[in-house]
Amino acid sequence: MPIARGHGRVFYFSPGDEEYPVYHHPDVLKVIANAVACAAPTEPERRTPSVSRRPTGWYETGETLSTADPRLAQS
């Protein structure tokens, strides 16, 4: 079962290693195909994350910035 992470899902599968490669085994390929289908996005459109562009050193100076500050404008 995939783990929800934000708007996506994470699937971890570790069937073998370099000395015992099993990635071409039909059962392993089926597990990988099922995992891809299960972890695929379910939302119709991915939203771009919002990034705060605070100036360097704002935290160290104790400066507080309001959301209306033009330095925080997204480009």
mmCIF file with all atom_site columns, N, CA and C in Angstrom:
data_model
loop_
_atom_site.group_PDB
_atom_site.id
_atom_site.type_symbol
_atom_site.label_atom_id
_atom_site.label_alt_id
_atom_site.label_comp_id
_atom_site.label_asym_id
_atom_site.label_entity_id
_atom_site.label_seq_id
_atom_site.pdbx_PDB_ins_code
_atom_site.Cartn_x
_atom_site.Cartn_y
_atom_site.Cartn_z
_atom_site.occupancy
_atom_site.B_iso_or_equiv
_atom_site.pdbx_formal_charge
_atom_site.auth_seq_id
_atom_site.auth_comp_id
_atom_site.auth_asym_id
_atom_site.auth_atom_id
_atom_site.pdbx_PDB_model_num
ATOM 1   N N  . MET A 1 1  ? 0.847  -1.181  0.000   1.00 0.00 ? 1  MET A N  1
ATOM 2   C CA . MET A 1 1  ? 0.000  0.000   0.000   1.00 0.00 ? 1  MET A CA 1
ATOM 3   C C  . MET A 1 1  ? 0.888  1.239   0.000   1.00 0.00 ? 1  MET A C  1
ATOM 4   N N  . PRO A 1 2  ? 0.692  2.150   -0.928  1.00 0.00 ? 2  PRO A N  1
ATOM 5   C CA . PRO A 1 2  ? 1.512  3.357   -0.970  1.00 0.00 ? 2  PRO A CA 1
ATOM 6   C C  . PRO A 1 2  ? 1.212  4.283   0.210   1.00 0.00 ? 2  PRO A C  1
ATOM 7   N N  . ILE A 1 3  ? 2.181  5.065   0.564   1.00 0.00 ? 3  ILE A N  1
ATOM 8   C CA . ILE A 1 3  ? 2.053  6.045   1.631   1.00 0.00 ? 3  ILE A CA 1
ATOM 9   C C  . ILE A 1 3  ? 1.731  7.389   1.004   1.00 0.00 ? 3  ILE A C  1
ATOM 10  N N  . ALA A 1 4  ? 0.735  8.092   1.530   1.00 0.00 ? 4  ALA A N  1
ATOM 11  C CA . ALA A 1 4  ? 0.393  9.414   1.006   1.00 0.00 ? 4  ALA A CA 1
ATOM 12  C C  . ALA A 1 4  ? 1.457  10.414  1.427   1.00 0.00 ? 4  ALA A C  1
ATOM 13  N N  . ARG A 1 5  ? 1.891  11.230  0.489   1.00 0.00 ? 5  ARG A N  1
ATOM 14  C CA . ARG A 1 5  ? 2.898  12.258  0.768   1.00 0.00 ? 5  ARG A CA 1
ATOM 15  C C  . ARG A 1 5  ? 2.503  13.498  -0.014  1.00 0.00 ? 5  ARG A C  1
ATOM 16  N N  . GLY A 1 6  ? 1.899  14.474  0.670   1.00 0.00 ? 6  GLY A N  1
ATOM 17  C CA . GLY A 1 6  ? 1.421  15.659  -0.032  1.00 0.00 ? 6  GLY A CA 1
ATOM 18  C C  . GLY A 1 6  ? 0.298  15.263  -0.973  1.00 0.00 ? 6  GLY A C  1
ATOM 19  N N  . HIS A 1 7  ? 0.421  15.588  -2.247  1.00 0.00 ? 7  HIS A N  1
ATOM 20  C CA . HIS A 1 7  ? -0.587 15.221  -3.242  1.00 0.00 ? 7  HIS A CA 1
ATOM 21  C C  . HIS A 1 7  ? -0.182 13.970  -4.006  1.00 0.00 ? 7  HIS A C  1
ATOM 22  N N  . GLY A 1 8  ? 0.947  13.382  -3.658  1.00 0.00 ? 8  GLY A N  1
ATOM 23  C CA . GLY A 1 8  ? 1.407  12.183  -4.347  1.00 0.00 ? 8  GLY A CA 1
ATOM 24  C C  . GLY A 1 8  ? 1.462  11.008  -3.393  1.00 0.00 ? 8  GLY A C  1
ATOM 25  N N  . ARG A 1 9  ? 1.969  9.911   -3.870  1.00 0.00 ? 9  ARG A N  1
ATOM 26  C CA . ARG A 1 9  ? 2.115  8.714   -3.053  1.00 0.00 ? 9  ARG A CA 1
ATOM 27  C C  . ARG A 1 9  ? 3.506  8.152   -3.265  1.00 0.00 ? 9  ARG A C  1
ATOM 28  N N  . VAL A 1 10 ? 4.002  7.490   -2.253  1.00 0.00 ? 10 VAL A N  1
ATOM 29  C CA . VAL A 1 10 ? 5.328  6.891   -2.315  1.00 0.00 ? 10 VAL A CA 1
ATOM 30  C C  . VAL A 1 10 ? 5.158  5.382   -2.201  1.00 0.00 ? 10 VAL A C  1
ATOM 31  N N  . PHE A 1 11 ? 5.851  4.654   -3.052  1.00 0.00 ? 11 PHE A N  1
ATOM 32  C CA . PHE A 1 11 ? 5.822  3.197   -2.996  1.00 0.00 ? 11 PHE A CA 1
ATOM 33  C C  . PHE A 1 11 ? 7.257  2.711   -2.900  1.00 0.00 ? 11 PHE A C  1
ATOM 34  N N  . TYR A 1 12 ? 7.560  1.892   -1.909  1.00 0.00 ? 12 TYR A N  1
ATOM 35  C CA . TYR A 1 12 ? 8.905  1.348   -1.745  1.00 0.00 ? 12 TYR A CA 1
ATOM 36  C C  . TYR A 1 12 ? 8.854  -0.147  -1.984  1.00 0.00 ? 12 TYR A C  1
ATOM 37  N N  . PHE A 1 13 ? 9.758  -0.622  -2.823  1.00 0.00 ? 13 PHE A N  1
ATOM 38  C CA . PHE A 1 13 ? 9.799  -2.041  -3.165  1.00 0.00 ? 13 PHE A CA 1
ATOM 39  C C  . PHE A 1 13 ? 11.256 -2.422  -3.371  1.00 0.00 ? 13 PHE A C  1
ATOM 40  N N  . SER A 1 14 ? 11.726 -3.428  -2.677  1.00 0.00 ? 14 SER A N  1
ATOM 41  C CA . SER A 1 14 ? 13.123 -3.833  -2.769  1.00 0.00 ? 14 SER A CA 1
ATOM 42  C C  . SER A 1 14 ? 13.209 -5.341  -2.984  1.00 0.00 ? 14 SER A C  1
ATOM 43  N N  . PRO A 1 15 ? 13.047 -5.797  -4.223  1.00 0.00 ? 15 PRO A N  1
ATOM 44  C CA . PRO A 1 15 ? 12.989 -7.226  -4.485  1.00 0.00 ? 15 PRO A CA 1
ATOM 45  C C  . PRO A 1 15 ? 14.335 -7.934  -4.592  1.00 0.00 ? 15 PRO A C  1
ATOM 46  N N  . GLY A 1 16 ? 15.426 -7.246  -4.836  1.00 0.00 ? 16 GLY A N  1
ATOM 47  C CA . GLY A 1 16 ? 16.717 -7.905  -5.019  1.00 0.00 ? 16 GLY A CA 1
ATOM 48  C C  . GLY A 1 16 ? 17.853 -6.914  -4.927  1.00 0.00 ? 16 GLY A C  1
ATOM 49  N N  . ASP A 1 17 ? 19.032 -7.337  -5.354  1.00 0.00 ? 17 ASP A N  1
ATOM 50  C CA . ASP A 1 17 ? 20.174 -6.430  -5.364  1.00 0.00 ? 17 ASP A CA 1
ATOM 51  C C  . ASP A 1 17 ? 21.054 -6.733  -6.575  1.00 0.00 ? 17 ASP A C  1
ATOM 52  N N  . GLU A 1 18 ? 22.268 -6.202  -6.579  1.00 0.00 ? 18 GLU A N  1
ATOM 53  C CA . GLU A 1 18 ? 23.156 -6.368  -7.728  1.00 0.00 ? 18 GLU A CA 1
ATOM 54  C C  . GLU A 1 18 ? 23.527 -7.833  -7.993  1.00 0.00 ? 18 GLU A C  1
ATOM 55  N N  . GLU A 1 19 ? 23.653 -8.604  -6.932  1.00 0.00 ? 19 GLU A N  1
ATOM 56  C CA . GLU A 1 19 ? 24.074 -9.996  -7.092  1.00 0.00 ? 19 GLU A CA 1
ATOM 57  C C  . GLU A 1 19 ? 22.907 -10.925 -7.441  1.00 0.00 ? 19 GLU A C  1
ATOM 58  N N  . TYR A 1 20 ? 21.695 -10.487 -7.200  1.00 0.00 ? 20 TYR A N  1
ATOM 59  C CA . TYR A 1 20 ? 20.530 -11.310 -7.510  1.00 0.00 ? 20 TYR A CA 1
ATOM 60  C C  . TYR A 1 20 ? 19.480 -10.437 -8.182  1.00 0.00 ? 20 TYR A C  1
ATOM 61  N N  . PRO A 1 21 ? 19.744 -10.030 -9.433  1.00 0.00 ? 21 PRO A N  1
ATOM 62  C CA . PRO A 1 21 ? 18.800 -9.136  -10.119 1.00 0.00 ? 21 PRO A CA 1
ATOM 63  C C  . PRO A 1 21 ? 17.511 -9.873  -10.491 1.00 0.00 ? 21 PRO A C  1
ATOM 64  N N  . VAL A 1 22 ? 16.399 -9.316  -10.066 1.00 0.00 ? 22 VAL A N  1
ATOM 65  C CA . VAL A 1 22 ? 15.113 -9.941  -10.339 1.00 0.00 ? 22 VAL A CA 1
ATOM 66  C C  . VAL A 1 22 ? 14.162 -9.012  -11.080 1.00 0.00 ? 22 VAL A C  1
ATOM 67  N N  . TYR A 1 23 ? 14.666 -7.883  -11.554 1.00 0.00 ? 23 TYR A N  1
ATOM 68  C CA . TYR A 1 23 ? 13.782 -6.879  -12.148 1.00 0.00 ? 23 TYR A CA 1
ATOM 69  C C  . TYR A 1 23 ? 13.159 -7.308  -13.478 1.00 0.00 ? 23 TYR A C  1
ATOM 70  N N  . HIS A 1 24 ? 13.606 -8.384  -14.071 1.00 0.00 ? 24 HIS A N  1
ATOM 71  C CA . HIS A 1 24 ? 13.004 -8.857  -15.315 1.00 0.00 ? 24 HIS A CA 1
ATOM 72  C C  . HIS A 1 24 ? 12.085 -10.058 -15.085 1.00 0.00 ? 24 HIS A C  1
ATOM 73  N N  . HIS A 1 25 ? 11.922 -10.446 -13.824 1.00 0.00 ? 25 HIS A N  1
ATOM 74  C CA . HIS A 1 25 ? 11.024 -11.547 -13.496 1.00 0.00 ? 25 HIS A CA 1
ATOM 75  C C  . HIS A 1 25 ? 9.584  -11.057 -13.704 1.00 0.00 ? 25 HIS A C  1
ATOM 76  N N  . PRO A 1 26 ? 8.727  -11.856 -14.336 1.00 0.00 ? 26 PRO A N  1
ATOM 77  C CA . PRO A 1 26 ? 7.352  -11.411 -14.633 1.00 0.00 ? 26 PRO A CA 1
ATOM 78  C C  . PRO A 1 26 ? 6.560  -10.963 -13.405 1.00 0.00 ? 26 PRO A C  1
ATOM 79  N N  . ASP A 1 27 ? 6.720  -11.652 -12.279 1.00 0.00 ? 27 ASP A N  1
ATOM 80  C CA . ASP A 1 27 ? 5.976  -11.260 -11.075 1.00 0.00 ? 27 ASP A CA 1
ATOM 81  C C  . ASP A 1 27 ? 6.446  -9.909  -10.538 1.00 0.00 ? 27 ASP A C  1
ATOM 82  N N  . VAL A 1 28 ? 7.749  -9.672  -10.582 1.00 0.00 ? 28 VAL A N  1
ATOM 83  C CA . VAL A 1 28 ? 8.298  -8.403  -10.113 1.00 0.00 ? 28 VAL A CA 1
ATOM 84  C C  . VAL A 1 28 ? 7.857  -7.273  -11.040 1.00 0.00 ? 28 VAL A C  1
ATOM 85  N N  . LEU A 1 29 ? 7.860  -7.512  -12.343 1.00 0.00 ? 29 LEU A N  1
ATOM 86  C CA . LEU A 1 29 ? 7.389  -6.506  -13.292 1.00 0.00 ? 29 LEU A CA 1
ATOM 87  C C  . LEU A 1 29 ? 5.916  -6.166  -13.052 1.00 0.00 ? 29 LEU A C  1
ATOM 88  N N  . LYS A 1 30 ? 5.127  -7.156  -12.684 1.00 0.00 ? 30 LYS A N  1
ATOM 89  C CA . LYS A 1 30 ? 3.712  -6.922  -12.395 1.00 0.00 ? 30 LYS A CA 1
ATOM 90  C C  . LYS A 1 30 ? 3.549  -6.072  -11.140 1.00 0.00 ? 30 LYS A C  1
ATOM 91  N N  . VAL A 1 31 ? 4.343  -6.338  -10.105 1.00 0.00 ? 31 VAL A N  1
ATOM 92  C CA . VAL A 1 31 ? 4.289  -5.532  -8.880  1.00 0.00 ? 31 VAL A CA 1
ATOM 93  C C  . VAL A 1 31 ? 4.656  -4.087  -9.190  1.00 0.00 ? 31 VAL A C  1
ATOM 94  N N  . ILE A 1 32 ? 5.702  -3.879  -9.993  1.00 0.00 ? 32 ILE A N  1
ATOM 95  C CA . ILE A 1 32 ? 6.126  -2.526  -10.360 1.00 0.00 ? 32 ILE A CA 1
ATOM 96  C C  . ILE A 1 32 ? 5.039  -1.827  -11.173 1.00 0.00 ? 32 ILE A C  1
ATOM 97  N N  . ALA A 1 33 ? 4.430  -2.519  -12.117 1.00 0.00 ? 33 ALA A N  1
ATOM 98  C CA . ALA A 1 33 ? 3.355  -1.926  -12.925 1.00 0.00 ? 33 ALA A CA 1
ATOM 99  C C  . ALA A 1 33 ? 2.165  -1.558  -12.047 1.00 0.00 ? 33 ALA A C  1
ATOM 100 N N  . ASN A 1 34 ? 1.803  -2.420  -11.109 1.00 0.00 ? 34 ASN A N  1
ATOM 101 C CA . ASN A 1 34 ? 0.701  -2.118  -10.197 1.00 0.00 ? 34 ASN A CA 1
ATOM 102 C C  . ASN A 1 34 ? 1.026  -0.925  -9.301  1.00 0.00 ? 34 ASN A C  1
ATOM 103 N N  . ALA A 1 35 ? 2.271  -0.844  -8.862  1.00 0.00 ? 35 ALA A N  1
ATOM 104 C CA . ALA A 1 35 ? 2.692  0.262   -8.009  1.00 0.00 ? 35 ALA A CA 1
ATOM 105 C C  . ALA A 1 35 ? 2.616  1.587   -8.757  1.00 0.00 ? 35 ALA A C  1
ATOM 106 N N  . VAL A 1 36 ? 3.030  1.590   -10.017 1.00 0.00 ? 36 VAL A N  1
ATOM 107 C CA . VAL A 1 36 ? 2.967  2.809   -10.826 1.00 0.00 ? 36 VAL A CA 1
ATOM 108 C C  . VAL A 1 36 ? 1.519  3.251   -10.988 1.00 0.00 ? 36 VAL A C  1
ATOM 109 N N  . ALA A 1 37 ? 0.636  2.320   -11.256 1.00 0.00 ? 37 ALA A N  1
ATOM 110 C CA . ALA A 1 37 ? -0.786 2.653   -11.420 1.00 0.00 ? 37 ALA A CA 1
ATOM 111 C C  . ALA A 1 37 ? -1.390 3.148   -10.106 1.00 0.00 ? 37 ALA A C  1
ATOM 112 N N  . CYS A 1 38 ? -1.004 2.547   -9.004  1.00 0.00 ? 38 CYS A N  1
ATOM 113 C CA . CYS A 1 38 ? -1.558 2.918   -7.705  1.00 0.00 ? 38 CYS A CA 1
ATOM 114 C C  . CYS A 1 38 ? -1.016 4.266   -7.220  1.00 0.00 ? 38 CYS A C  1
ATOM 115 N N  . ALA A 1 39 ? 0.241  4.565   -7.529  1.00 0.00 ? 39 ALA A N  1
ATOM 116 C CA . ALA A 1 39 ? 0.858  5.807   -7.060  1.00 0.00 ? 39 ALA A CA 1
ATOM 117 C C  . ALA A 1 39 ? 0.627  6.979   -8.004  1.00 0.00 ? 39 ALA A C  1
ATOM 118 N N  . ALA A 1 40 ? -0.025 6.750   -9.125  1.00 0.00 ? 40 ALA A N  1
ATOM 119 C CA . ALA A 1 40 ? -0.273 7.824   -10.088 1.00 0.00 ? 40 ALA A CA 1
ATOM 120 C C  . ALA A 1 40 ? -1.149 8.899   -9.460  1.00 0.00 ? 40 ALA A C  1
ATOM 121 N N  . PRO A 1 41 ? -0.971 10.150  -9.871  1.00 0.00 ? 41 PRO A N  1
ATOM 122 C CA . PRO A 1 41 ? -1.788 11.236  -9.321  1.00 0.00 ? 41 PRO A CA 1
ATOM 123 C C  . PRO A 1 41 ? -3.276 10.995  -9.574  1.00 0.00 ? 41 PRO A C  1
ATOM 124 N N  . THR A 1 42 ? -4.101 11.353  -8.604  1.00 0.00 ? 42 THR A N  1
ATOM 125 C CA . THR A 1 42 ? -5.542 11.185  -8.749  1.00 0.00 ? 42 THR A CA 1
ATOM 126 C C  . THR A 1 42 ? -6.244 12.519  -8.974  1.00 0.00 ? 42 THR A C  1
ATOM 127 N N  . GLU A 1 43 ? -5.544 13.616  -8.704  1.00 0.00 ? 43 GLU A N  1
ATOM 128 C CA . GLU A 1 43 ? -6.134 14.933  -8.940  1.00 0.00 ? 43 GLU A CA 1
ATOM 129 C C  . GLU A 1 43 ? -6.046 15.265  -10.425 1.00 0.00 ? 43 GLU A C  1
ATOM 130 N N  . PRO A 1 44 ? -7.018 15.994  -10.948 1.00 0.00 ? 44 PRO A N  1
ATOM 131 C CA . PRO A 1 44 ? -7.015 16.294  -12.382 1.00 0.00 ? 44 PRO A CA 1
ATOM 132 C C  . PRO A 1 44 ? -5.833 17.157  -12.816 1.00 0.00 ? 44 PRO A C  1
ATOM 133 N N  . GLU A 1 45 ? -5.372 18.050  -11.938 1.00 0.00 ? 45 GLU A N  1
ATOM 134 C CA . GLU A 1 45 ? -4.292 18.934  -12.326 1.00 0.00 ? 45 GLU A CA 1
ATOM 135 C C  . GLU A 1 45 ? -3.385 19.170  -11.129 1.00 0.00 ? 45 GLU A C  1
ATOM 136 N N  . ARG A 1 46 ? -2.091 19.148  -11.357 1.00 0.00 ? 46 ARG A N  1
ATOM 137 C CA . ARG A 1 46 ? -1.139 19.400  -10.286 1.00 0.00 ? 46 ARG A CA 1
ATOM 138 C C  . ARG A 1 46 ? -1.007 20.901  -10.064 1.00 0.00 ? 46 ARG A C  1
ATOM 139 N N  . ARG A 1 47 ? -1.062 21.301  -8.805  1.00 0.00 ? 47 ARG A N  1
ATOM 140 C CA . ARG A 1 47 ? -0.929 22.712  -8.464  1.00 0.00 ? 47 ARG A CA 1
ATOM 141 C C  . ARG A 1 47 ? 0.533  23.058  -8.205  1.00 0.00 ? 47 ARG A C  1
ATOM 142 N N  . THR A 1 48 ? 0.956  24.220  -8.656  1.00 0.00 ? 48 THR A N  1
ATOM 143 C CA . THR A 1 48 ? 2.307  24.687  -8.412  1.00 0.00 ? 48 THR A CA 1
ATOM 144 C C  . THR A 1 48 ? 2.412  25.123  -6.954  1.00 0.00 ? 48 THR A C  1
ATOM 145 N N  . PRO A 1 49 ? 3.462  24.685  -6.245  1.00 0.00 ? 49 PRO A N  1
ATOM 146 C CA . PRO A 1 49 ? 3.586  25.083  -4.841  1.00 0.00 ? 49 PRO A CA 1
ATOM 147 C C  . PRO A 1 49 ? 3.887  26.572  -4.709  1.00 0.00 ? 49 PRO A C  1
ATOM 148 N N  . SER A 1 50 ? 3.446  27.137  -3.614  1.00 0.00 ? 50 SER A N  1
ATOM 149 C CA . SER A 1 50 ? 3.709  28.544  -3.326  1.00 0.00 ? 50 SER A CA 1
ATOM 150 C C  . SER A 1 50 ? 5.057  28.643  -2.615  1.00 0.00 ? 50 SER A C  1
ATOM 151 N N  . VAL A 1 51 ? 5.908  29.552  -3.072  1.00 0.00 ? 51 VAL A N  1
ATOM 152 C CA . VAL A 1 51 ? 7.238  29.707  -2.494  1.00 0.00 ? 51 VAL A CA 1
ATOM 153 C C  . VAL A 1 51 ? 7.354  31.092  -1.880  1.00 0.00 ? 51 VAL A C  1
ATOM 154 N N  . SER A 1 52 ? 7.775  31.150  -0.628  1.00 0.00 ? 52 SER A N  1
ATOM 155 C CA . SER A 1 52 ? 7.994  32.430  0.031   1.00 0.00 ? 52 SER A CA 1
ATOM 156 C C  . SER A 1 52 ? 9.420  32.873  -0.262  1.00 0.00 ? 52 SER A C  1
ATOM 157 N N  . ARG A 1 53 ? 9.588  34.047  -0.806  1.00 0.00 ? 53 ARG A N  1
ATOM 158 C CA . ARG A 1 53 ? 10.915 34.546  -1.159  1.00 0.00 ? 53 ARG A CA 1
ATOM 159 C C  . ARG A 1 53 ? 11.353 35.605  -0.150  1.00 0.00 ? 53 ARG A C  1
ATOM 160 N N  . ARG A 1 54 ? 11.661 35.146  1.031   1.00 0.00 ? 54 ARG A N  1
ATOM 161 C CA . ARG A 1 54 ? 12.111 36.068  2.074   1.00 0.00 ? 54 ARG A CA 1
ATOM 162 C C  . ARG A 1 54 ? 13.554 36.496  1.797   1.00 0.00 ? 54 ARG A C  1
ATOM 163 N N  . PRO A 1 55 ? 13.872 37.751  2.105   1.00 0.00 ? 55 PRO A N  1
ATOM 164 C CA . PRO A 1 55 ? 15.235 38.215  1.883   1.00 0.00 ? 55 PRO A CA 1
ATOM 165 C C  . PRO A 1 55 ? 16.219 37.508  2.818   1.00 0.00 ? 55 PRO A C  1
ATOM 166 N N  . THR A 1 56 ? 17.456 37.395  2.401   1.00 0.00 ? 56 THR A N  1
ATOM 167 C CA . THR A 1 56 ? 18.487 36.749  3.201   1.00 0.00 ? 56 THR A CA 1
ATOM 168 C C  . THR A 1 56 ? 18.685 37.513  4.514   1.00 0.00 ? 56 THR A C  1
ATOM 169 N N  . GLY A 1 57 ? 18.780 36.779  5.611   1.00 0.00 ? 57 GLY A N  1
ATOM 170 C CA . GLY A 1 57 ? 19.076 37.369  6.904   1.00 0.00 ? 57 GLY A CA 1
ATOM 171 C C  . GLY A 1 57 ? 17.882 37.911  7.668   1.00 0.00 ? 57 GLY A C  1
ATOM 172 N N  . TRP A 1 58 ? 16.666 37.746  7.151   1.00 0.00 ? 58 TRP A N  1
ATOM 173 C CA . TRP A 1 58 ? 15.498 38.316  7.840   1.00 0.00 ? 58 TRP A CA 1
ATOM 174 C C  . TRP A 1 58 ? 15.306 37.712  9.213   1.00 0.00 ? 58 TRP A C  1
ATOM 175 N N  . TYR A 1 59 ? 15.598 36.442  9.362   1.00 0.00 ? 59 TYR A N  1
ATOM 176 C CA . TYR A 1 59 ? 15.353 35.766  10.636  1.00 0.00 ? 59 TYR A CA 1
ATOM 177 C C  . TYR A 1 59 ? 16.354 36.221  11.698  1.00 0.00 ? 59 TYR A C  1
ATOM 178 N N  . GLU A 1 60 ? 17.629 36.327  11.307  1.00 0.00 ? 60 GLU A N  1
ATOM 179 C CA . GLU A 1 60 ? 18.674 36.698  12.245  1.00 0.00 ? 60 GLU A CA 1
ATOM 180 C C  . GLU A 1 60 ? 18.475 38.115  12.790  1.00 0.00 ? 60 GLU A C  1
ATOM 181 N N  . THR A 1 61 ? 17.896 39.010  12.001  1.00 0.00 ? 61 THR A N  1
ATOM 182 C CA . THR A 1 61 ? 17.699 40.394  12.436  1.00 0.00 ? 61 THR A CA 1
ATOM 183 C C  . THR A 1 61 ? 16.437 40.564  13.263  1.00 0.00 ? 61 THR A C  1
ATOM 184 N N  . GLY A 1 62 ? 15.574 39.578  13.291  1.00 0.00 ? 62 GLY A N  1
ATOM 185 C CA . GLY A 1 62 ? 14.332 39.680  14.038  1.00 0.00 ? 62 GLY A CA 1
ATOM 186 C C  . GLY A 1 62 ? 13.255 40.445  13.287  1.00 0.00 ? 62 GLY A C  1
ATOM 187 N N  . GLU A 1 63 ? 13.514 40.753  12.038  1.00 0.00 ? 63 GLU A N  1
ATOM 188 C CA . GLU A 1 63 ? 12.555 41.496  11.228  1.00 0.00 ? 63 GLU A CA 1
ATOM 189 C C  . GLU A 1 63 ? 11.307 40.655  10.988  1.00 0.00 ? 63 GLU A C  1
ATOM 190 N N  . THR A 1 64 ? 10.151 41.280  11.084  1.00 0.00 ? 64 THR A N  1
ATOM 191 C CA . THR A 1 64 ? 8.913  40.582  10.752  1.00 0.00 ? 64 THR A CA 1
ATOM 192 C C  . THR A 1 64 ? 8.402  41.137  9.425   1.00 0.00 ? 64 THR A C  1
ATOM 193 N N  . LEU A 1 65 ? 7.924  40.264  8.595   1.00 0.00 ? 65 LEU A N  1
ATOM 194 C CA . LEU A 1 65 ? 7.455  40.661  7.277   1.00 0.00 ? 65 LEU A CA 1
ATOM 195 C C  . LEU A 1 65 ? 5.973  40.348  7.148   1.00 0.00 ? 65 LEU A C  1
ATOM 196 N N  . SER A 1 66 ? 5.214  41.324  6.672   1.00 0.00 ? 66 SER A N  1
ATOM 197 C CA . SER A 1 66 ? 3.794  41.076  6.443   1.00 0.00 ? 66 SER A CA 1
ATOM 198 C C  . SER A 1 66 ? 3.628  40.418  5.071   1.00 0.00 ? 66 SER A C  1
ATOM 199 N N  . THR A 1 67 ? 2.502  39.824  4.863   1.00 0.00 ? 67 THR A N  1
ATOM 200 C CA . THR A 1 67 ? 2.275  39.169  3.567   1.00 0.00 ? 67 THR A CA 1
ATOM 201 C C  . THR A 1 67 ? 2.172  40.183  2.450   1.00 0.00 ? 67 THR A C  1
ATOM 202 N N  . ALA A 1 68 ? 1.938  41.462  2.770   1.00 0.00 ? 68 ALA A N  1
ATOM 203 C CA . ALA A 1 68 ? 1.847  42.497  1.751   1.00 0.00 ? 68 ALA A CA 1
ATOM 204 C C  . ALA A 1 68 ? 3.230  43.046  1.357   1.00 0.00 ? 68 ALA A C  1
ATOM 205 N N  . ASP A 1 69 ? 4.291  42.624  2.042   1.00 0.00 ? 69 ASP A N  1
ATOM 206 C CA . ASP A 1 69 ? 5.634  43.117  1.737   1.00 0.00 ? 69 ASP A CA 1
ATOM 207 C C  . ASP A 1 69 ? 5.992  42.771  0.295   1.00 0.00 ? 69 ASP A C  1
ATOM 208 N N  . PRO A 1 70 ? 6.399  43.749  -0.518  1.00 0.00 ? 70 PRO A N  1
ATOM 209 C CA . PRO A 1 70 ? 6.710  43.473  -1.933  1.00 0.00 ? 70 PRO A CA 1
ATOM 210 C C  . PRO A 1 70 ? 7.893  42.532  -2.132  1.00 0.00 ? 70 PRO A C  1
ATOM 211 N N  . ARG A 1 71 ? 8.732  42.399  -1.115  1.00 0.00 ? 71 ARG A N  1
ATOM 212 C CA . ARG A 1 71 ? 9.871  41.470  -1.238  1.00 0.00 ? 71 ARG A CA 1
ATOM 213 C C  . ARG A 1 71 ? 9.426  40.013  -1.257  1.00 0.00 ? 71 ARG A C  1
ATOM 214 N N  . LEU A 1 72 ? 8.193  39.762  -0.839  1.00 0.00 ? 72 LEU A N  1
ATOM 215 C CA . LEU A 1 72 ? 7.670  38.399  -0.825  1.00 0.00 ? 72 LEU A CA 1
ATOM 216 C C  . LEU A 1 72 ? 6.877  38.081  -2.082  1.00 0.00 ? 72 LEU A C  1
ATOM 217 N N  . ALA A 1 73 ? 6.807  39.016  -3.012  1.00 0.00 ? 73 ALA A N  1
ATOM 218 C CA . ALA A 1 73 ? 6.040  38.794  -4.234  1.00 0.00 ? 73 ALA A CA 1
ATOM 219 C C  . ALA A 1 73 ? 6.613  37.621  -5.010  1.00 0.00 ? 73 ALA A C  1
ATOM 220 N N  . GLN A 1 74 ? 5.725  36.802  -5.522  1.00 0.00 ? 74 GLN A N  1
ATOM 221 C CA . GLN A 1 74 ? 6.168  35.662  -6.318  1.00 0.00 ? 74 GLN A CA 1
ATOM 222 C C  . GLN A 1 74 ? 6.463  36.121  -7.715  1.00 0.00 ? 74 GLN A C  1
ATOM 223 N N  . SER A 1 75 ? 7.534  35.556  -8.269  1.00 0.00 ? 75 SER A N  1
ATOM 224 C CA . SER A 1 75 ? 7.882  35.933  -9.652  1.00 0.00 ? 75 SER A CA 1
ATOM 225 C C  . SER A 1 75 ? 7.529  34.850  -10.605 1.00 0.00 ? 75 SER A C  1
#
